[in-house]
XYZ file of C-alpha atoms in Angstrom:
474
model
C 13.218 17.876 7.953
C 12.715 21.516 8.976
C 14.688 24.308 10.580
C 12.903 26.612 12.834
C 14.391 30.147 12.879
C 13.772 33.031 15.091
C 13.064 36.284 13.470
C 12.006 39.890 14.175
C 8.420 40.910 13.784
C 7.217 44.552 12.997
C 3.799 43.443 14.462
C 4.813 42.121 17.650
C 7.661 42.634 20.189
C 8.113 38.981 20.420
C 10.332 37.038 17.941
C 8.568 34.552 15.468
C 9.695 31.223 14.398
C 9.744 30.439 10.629
C 9.547 26.869 9.451
C 11.856 26.027 6.440
C 12.990 22.633 5.194
C 16.375 21.331 6.504
C 17.514 19.562 9.438
C 15.588 20.818 12.409
C 17.512 23.446 14.426
C 16.166 25.266 17.331
C 17.722 28.049 19.434
C 18.567 26.560 22.660
C 18.389 28.231 26.046
C 21.919 29.987 27.026
C 22.244 31.355 30.579
C 25.074 33.538 29.566
C 22.912 34.900 26.655
C 20.095 35.567 29.027
C 22.389 37.389 31.486
C 23.866 39.661 28.873
C 20.337 40.740 27.743
C 19.189 41.549 31.426
C 22.414 43.826 31.376
C 21.382 45.449 28.023
C 24.239 44.188 26.156
C 23.184 42.423 22.911
C 24.634 38.998 22.494
C 26.500 38.160 19.061
C 25.268 34.491 19.615
C 21.337 35.018 20.260
C 20.555 33.590 16.998
C 22.803 30.385 17.345
C 21.186 27.082 16.466
C 21.572 23.743 17.993
C 20.515 20.488 16.564
C 17.282 19.211 17.723
C 15.731 16.606 15.600
C 12.019 16.835 16.627
C 10.926 15.881 13.398
C 11.671 12.330 12.650
C 10.780 11.116 9.359
C 10.111 7.355 8.374
C 9.392 6.241 4.954
C 6.899 8.950 3.799
C 5.649 9.578 7.091
C 6.750 11.256 10.358
C 6.014 12.066 14.150
C 6.560 15.014 16.341
C 8.671 13.822 19.132
C 7.062 14.759 22.437
C 10.173 14.548 24.289
C 11.920 18.135 23.245
C 8.591 20.054 23.663
C 10.354 22.325 26.386
C 12.304 23.866 23.786
C 9.200 25.435 22.071
C 8.040 28.743 23.231
C 4.146 28.811 23.166
C 4.381 32.390 22.691
C 6.174 32.047 19.365
C 4.090 31.274 16.267
C 4.855 29.153 13.448
C 5.127 31.780 10.440
C 1.960 33.609 9.311
C 1.567 31.268 6.509
C 0.717 28.286 8.904
C -0.724 30.574 11.462
C -0.999 28.194 14.187
C 0.272 28.842 17.753
C 3.020 26.127 18.389
C 1.979 25.870 21.898
C -1.715 25.431 21.005
C -0.551 22.857 18.090
C 1.410 20.919 20.730
C -1.464 20.877 23.194
C -3.876 19.726 20.630
C -1.413 16.970 19.476
C -1.218 15.828 23.209
C -4.920 16.055 23.525
C -4.573 18.643 26.242
C -2.706 16.266 28.445
C 0.773 15.660 29.360
C 0.906 12.251 27.614
C 4.290 11.010 26.468
C 2.875 9.143 23.470
C 3.916 10.359 20.119
C 1.178 12.245 18.416
C 0.695 12.232 14.530
C 1.787 15.834 13.569
C 0.630 15.438 10.250
C -3.127 16.004 11.260
C -2.346 19.582 12.006
C 0.225 20.418 9.569
C -0.031 19.290 6.046
C 3.610 18.245 5.663
C 3.845 17.062 2.021
C 1.046 18.797 0.015
C 2.163 20.861 -2.900
C 0.113 23.974 -3.765
C 0.656 26.522 -6.638
C -1.264 29.708 -6.758
C -1.341 31.751 -9.980
C 2.398 30.887 -10.622
C 3.594 32.808 -14.001
C 7.042 32.579 -15.248
C 8.333 34.756 -18.063
C 11.669 34.358 -19.755
C 12.546 37.954 -20.974
C 9.729 38.611 -23.321
C 8.477 34.994 -23.657
C 5.944 33.630 -21.077
C 6.177 29.806 -20.148
C 3.622 29.516 -17.908
C 0.524 31.560 -16.973
C -1.602 31.451 -13.881
C -0.822 27.955 -12.987
C -2.975 27.062 -9.919
C -3.486 23.620 -8.467
C -2.744 21.520 -5.297
C -1.252 17.731 -5.007
C -2.616 16.361 -1.850
C -0.230 14.377 0.490
C 0.931 11.140 -0.808
C -0.541 11.316 -4.351
C 0.795 10.798 -7.541
C 0.089 13.670 -10.181
C 1.328 13.993 -13.707
C 1.948 16.930 -15.874
C 1.283 16.167 -19.386
C 1.250 17.997 -22.627
C 3.113 18.554 -26.084
C 6.742 19.853 -26.134
C 6.976 23.447 -24.939
C 3.736 23.579 -22.938
C 5.504 24.381 -19.736
C 5.845 21.013 -17.853
C 9.445 21.090 -16.937
C 9.317 24.890 -16.054
C 6.539 24.034 -13.364
C 8.860 21.204 -11.929
C 11.861 23.318 -11.947
C 9.869 26.082 -10.191
C 8.597 23.480 -7.602
C 12.145 22.292 -6.876
C 13.569 25.821 -6.692
C 15.751 25.640 -9.717
C 13.897 28.457 -11.535
C 12.285 31.355 -9.833
C 8.569 32.360 -10.700
C 8.047 35.841 -12.090
C 4.693 36.019 -9.746
C 2.517 33.633 -7.781
C 2.800 31.445 -4.491
C 4.347 28.171 -4.051
C 3.716 26.160 -0.967
C 5.376 22.901 0.188
C 3.845 21.202 3.231
C 1.564 24.316 3.769
C 4.897 26.439 4.163
C 5.449 29.399 1.687
C 8.427 28.582 -0.340
C 9.076 31.981 -2.341
C 12.549 32.719 -1.819
C 13.822 29.500 -0.299
C 16.627 27.985 -1.836
C 16.423 24.710 -3.878
C 18.552 22.671 -1.215
C 16.262 23.872 1.564
C 12.952 22.592 -0.076
C 13.252 18.845 0.936
C 12.415 17.595 -2.447
C 14.073 15.154 -4.455
C 14.582 15.417 -8.359
C 14.961 12.691 -10.964
C 16.216 14.020 -14.318
C 15.857 12.607 -17.618
C 19.516 11.967 -18.155
C 19.712 10.367 -14.735
C 22.762 12.631 -13.714
C 24.811 9.755 -12.027
C 28.594 10.472 -10.944
C 30.421 8.298 -13.525
C 33.374 8.036 -10.996
C 31.322 6.655 -8.196
C 30.000 3.112 -7.425
C 26.159 2.456 -7.144
C 26.456 2.699 -3.494
C 28.504 5.802 -3.591
C 25.833 7.564 -5.659
C 22.960 6.526 -3.590
C 25.136 7.721 -0.222
C 26.335 10.935 -1.762
C 23.413 13.112 -0.808
C 23.293 11.966 2.652
C 27.022 12.365 3.106
C 26.744 15.893 2.057
C 24.037 16.392 4.746
C 26.331 14.949 7.406
C 24.087 12.061 8.178
C 25.510 9.423 10.460
C 27.575 6.775 8.626
C 25.543 3.803 10.277
C 22.125 5.287 9.158
C 23.492 6.058 5.599
C 24.522 2.315 5.357
C 21.277 1.222 6.615
C 19.274 3.426 4.141
C 21.407 2.505 1.073
C 20.817 -1.194 1.848
C 17.117 -0.808 2.473
C 16.767 1.248 -0.907
C 18.971 -1.188 -2.737
C 16.586 -4.164 -1.755
C 13.411 -2.145 -2.526
C 14.757 -1.376 -6.021
C 16.358 -4.766 -6.600
C 19.723 -3.232 -7.112
C 21.486 -4.639 -4.205
C 23.699 -6.754 -6.360
C 24.675 -3.693 -8.156
C 26.267 -1.676 -5.530
C 29.746 -2.338 -6.144
C 29.309 -1.414 -10.029
C 29.897 2.042 -11.838
C 27.246 3.772 -13.983
C 29.043 2.701 -17.207
C 28.777 -1.040 -16.221
C 24.918 -0.666 -15.848
C 21.800 -0.906 -18.359
C 19.578 1.938 -18.868
C 17.148 0.456 -16.693
C 19.526 -0.017 -14.059
C 20.771 3.479 -14.230
C 17.373 4.656 -13.957
C 16.819 2.493 -10.699
C 19.943 4.124 -9.225
C 18.624 7.501 -9.944
C 15.566 6.739 -8.249
C 17.347 5.420 -5.419
C 19.303 8.324 -5.042
C 16.211 10.402 -4.626
C 14.476 7.894 -2.235
C 17.360 7.372 0.051
C 17.115 10.923 1.096
C 13.331 10.480 2.348
C 11.974 13.592 0.981
C 8.791 15.221 1.459
C 8.174 15.340 -2.583
C 9.541 13.360 -5.663
C 9.736 15.333 -8.729
C 10.404 13.333 -11.822
C 11.307 14.940 -15.218
C 10.572 12.326 -17.987
C 12.621 9.731 -16.387
C 11.726 6.999 -18.668
C 12.124 8.764 -22.052
C 15.669 7.341 -22.629
C 14.453 3.719 -22.273
C 13.519 1.205 -24.965
C 9.689 0.294 -25.301
C 9.687 -2.744 -23.130
C 12.143 -1.527 -20.640
C 9.788 1.709 -20.373
C 6.707 -0.466 -19.771
C 8.610 -2.660 -17.083
C 9.785 0.414 -15.302
C 6.545 2.307 -15.512
C 5.013 -0.812 -13.545
C 7.812 -0.580 -10.996
C 7.272 3.155 -10.496
C 3.703 2.671 -9.633
C 4.367 -0.224 -7.202
C 7.189 1.731 -5.622
C 4.846 4.727 -4.875
C 2.011 2.593 -3.476
C 4.811 1.214 -1.272
C 6.247 4.532 -0.095
C 3.441 7.064 -0.453
C 5.365 10.046 -0.758
C 3.916 12.841 -2.725
C 4.984 12.546 -6.354
C 4.797 15.042 -9.353
C 5.674 13.419 -12.848
C 6.400 15.155 -16.061
C 5.859 13.523 -19.347
C 4.633 14.104 -23.013
C 3.713 10.344 -23.153
C 0.084 10.074 -22.754
C 0.206 6.377 -21.916
C 2.571 7.279 -18.994
C 0.067 9.762 -17.764
C -3.044 7.434 -17.997
C -1.408 4.697 -16.229
C 0.542 6.291 -13.465
C -1.538 9.124 -12.386
C -3.925 9.620 -9.542
C -4.523 12.904 -11.229
C -3.539 14.558 -14.563
C -2.900 18.052 -15.299
C -3.131 18.730 -19.059
C -1.130 21.520 -20.174
C -0.949 23.389 -23.560
C 0.801 26.711 -24.232
C 1.626 27.560 -20.743
C -1.912 27.155 -19.558
C -3.787 24.383 -17.698
C -6.449 22.921 -19.860
C -8.000 20.343 -17.433
C -7.183 18.475 -14.187
C -8.940 15.327 -13.331
C -8.511 11.534 -12.882
C -7.331 9.651 -16.050
C -10.718 8.178 -16.738
C -12.470 11.476 -16.399
C -10.455 13.303 -18.768
C -10.516 10.601 -21.258
C -14.370 10.400 -21.087
C -15.161 13.899 -20.433
C -12.534 16.095 -22.131
C -13.176 19.985 -21.654
C -11.699 20.828 -25.079
C -10.442 19.546 -28.510
C -6.696 19.881 -27.497
C -7.486 17.474 -24.443
C -9.664 15.193 -26.209
C -7.033 14.673 -29.256
C -3.932 14.557 -26.966
C -5.104 11.750 -24.534
C -5.880 8.372 -26.195
C -3.844 6.026 -28.619
C -4.651 6.225 -31.508
C -6.037 9.852 -30.980
C -9.620 10.767 -31.323
C -10.689 11.596 -34.949
C -12.017 15.176 -35.732
C -14.227 15.894 -38.574
C -15.419 19.205 -39.585
C -19.237 19.060 -40.101
C -21.988 21.770 -41.182
C -25.270 21.306 -39.391
C -28.446 21.203 -41.800
C -31.805 19.890 -41.349
C -31.196 17.402 -38.516
C -27.888 16.179 -40.135
C -24.313 16.927 -40.318
C -22.909 17.398 -43.600
C -19.436 15.715 -43.491
C -17.439 16.092 -46.712
C -20.681 16.133 -48.623
C -21.783 12.812 -46.694
C -24.834 12.896 -44.474
C -24.275 11.977 -40.671
C -27.355 11.896 -38.705
C -27.448 14.225 -35.852
C -28.197 12.500 -32.344
C -31.450 13.881 -30.727
C -29.793 14.493 -27.532
C -27.025 16.629 -29.319
C -30.004 18.829 -31.152
C -31.698 19.248 -27.948
C -28.725 20.399 -26.169
C -27.073 22.752 -28.808
C -30.393 23.786 -30.842
C -27.918 24.541 -33.818
C -28.834 27.014 -36.407
C -28.704 25.753 -39.952
C -25.244 26.117 -41.468
C -23.445 26.293 -38.142
C -19.991 24.742 -38.512
C -18.818 22.325 -35.795
C -16.019 19.752 -35.128
C -17.125 16.303 -34.521
C -14.894 13.739 -32.313
C -15.063 10.140 -32.551
C -12.565 7.765 -30.806
C -11.067 4.996 -33.082
C -12.780 2.268 -31.096
C -16.191 3.634 -31.738
C -16.157 3.155 -35.414
C -17.485 -0.190 -36.854
C -16.409 -1.406 -40.642
C -19.895 -2.722 -42.194
C -20.763 -4.091 -45.547
C -21.938 -1.902 -48.375
C -25.476 -3.444 -47.975
C -25.861 -2.521 -44.264
C -26.695 0.867 -42.838
C -23.684 3.023 -42.850
C -22.758 6.711 -42.125
C -19.322 7.341 -44.184
C -17.517 5.993 -47.103
C -13.566 6.069 -46.552
C -10.616 5.180 -48.532
C -7.990 3.049 -46.912
C -4.453 4.750 -46.994
C -2.457 2.678 -44.455
C -2.914 -0.671 -42.632
C -0.939 -1.029 -39.528
C -0.973 -4.495 -37.916
C -0.344 -4.377 -34.149
C -0.502 -7.879 -33.143
C -3.828 -8.180 -31.150
C -5.531 -5.641 -33.308
C -5.053 -3.516 -36.547
C -5.051 -0.006 -36.846
C -6.573 1.408 -40.165
C -5.744 4.878 -41.415
C -8.535 5.901 -43.830
C -9.527 9.400 -45.356
C -12.432 11.142 -46.375
C -12.371 11.075 -50.439
C -12.914 14.898 -50.886
C -11.202 16.556 -47.961
C -8.644 13.814 -47.405
C -9.328 14.445 -43.525
C -7.673 11.004 -41.760
C -9.982 8.674 -39.889
C -8.209 6.196 -37.604
C -10.200 2.916 -37.059
C -9.190 -0.047 -34.835
C -10.195 -3.485 -36.209
C -9.557 -7.120 -35.329
C -6.031 -8.447 -36.227
C -7.530 -10.904 -38.887
C -9.100 -8.025 -40.884
C -7.471 -7.794 -44.465
C -7.799 -4.808 -46.562
C -5.340 -2.840 -48.783
C -4.510 0.576 -49.414
C -7.169 2.232 -51.877
C -10.008 -0.168 -50.749
C -13.170 1.578 -50.021
C -14.799 1.093 -46.573
C -18.126 1.576 -45.338
C -18.421 2.654 -41.606
C -20.816 3.113 -38.900
C -20.375 5.587 -36.063
C -21.484 4.951 -32.626
C -23.402 8.330 -32.217
C -23.926 7.817 -28.622
C -20.089 8.363 -28.257
C -20.061 11.467 -30.601
C -18.324 14.669 -29.306
C -19.110 18.102 -30.585
C -16.565 20.887 -30.339
C -17.044 24.732 -31.009
C -15.157 25.208 -34.270
C -13.784 28.627 -33.059
C -12.738 28.124 -29.337
C -12.540 24.208 -29.386
C -14.344 23.849 -26.178
C -16.555 20.881 -25.849
C -20.041 21.497 -26.477
C -21.605 18.002 -25.979
C -21.649 15.877 -24.070
C -20.275 17.970 -21.074
C -20.587 21.477 -22.652
C -23.102 23.807 -21.226
């Protein structure tokens, strides 16, 4: 929903309309006011508003209602940030005709994208996020992921309007949000602790936000019933939060956000309080829900499995800076640096420090052949130190008689059901190497292993900058 406000402009004698989120209100013609202006007297009500719901939202989509077009003055323009003459936009929507059909207004105004431009946020002497720039297109599911303290929640709170950026610009639906209060941004946020009202029933929790916006009681009842059916909580509407399980409380928190029909969903680690099985089930439900509603969603988590399974695009953060943006498979297969490579993947990528010498990498006094493609790309100098990366699934245990690359010592054996995770170590340095093997594999701590690495899947990182040098380095 939006409100269109007339404001003064220093560049033009005409007033300007500024689109800001909230129920749409337009100044309506008032003959007495017009008469007072003709007499040179300033009316105190010249900036009054009357409800005019020309933006009618459905489930994640909306249409511009043509029936109220006469209230829009073509001489006025939507704010400088949008820069489109309302009369021209209206004419384009109608295809230049006086058609009474309802055109798709979304084709001219990006109503649900979220764009951050060089957002920096400082708290006294500490800088939480630095030059954050990305754009979430309408209807996509983006995940912000990174270790604790990397700035994920700060970004989410800045988008929601709960925290003010030190510098940079934030746009929601193409509209500049700098200075716009949280309640006017038409976003819904779900918190880690659910934040349900304990004295209210589920139905009352779902309806509360709509009641505060003075939505018609019949519409509230319809929306609550629809959301309750969608989230399979219709049988819980008369219960209070203390009577619900963790998963049910999570659904109610999601439902309270969905029932508002916002432009954007913001979810701040909503599954972290759930047990493992329930977290997996709820994660799948979240993905199905997004596919059904199609509302722009930004999700914060430190769990790389959630990031990989939920996201259309992932934003990897570390120490307040964006490390990489991409789809899950691209980030997994082509990480830009060592931090991204080791953060995404469970178990994480193994990192081995190596010194190049005479066509081989010297790893803990053991010789690992340098692939020809790596040598051709990097043309390393003898004595150059690199960090080598290899994922656990690309290491194979072989017999001592077979050709092998490294000898390791078993430290821990972790049966996982369908597979077993071996934590082994290099004998001299003690560097840990994770290996995934079949579930029937049997060894004990202290045993020696001979392993062969799939050198076609080897990563090479700069030991100083941690940037990826191979395969996607330059």
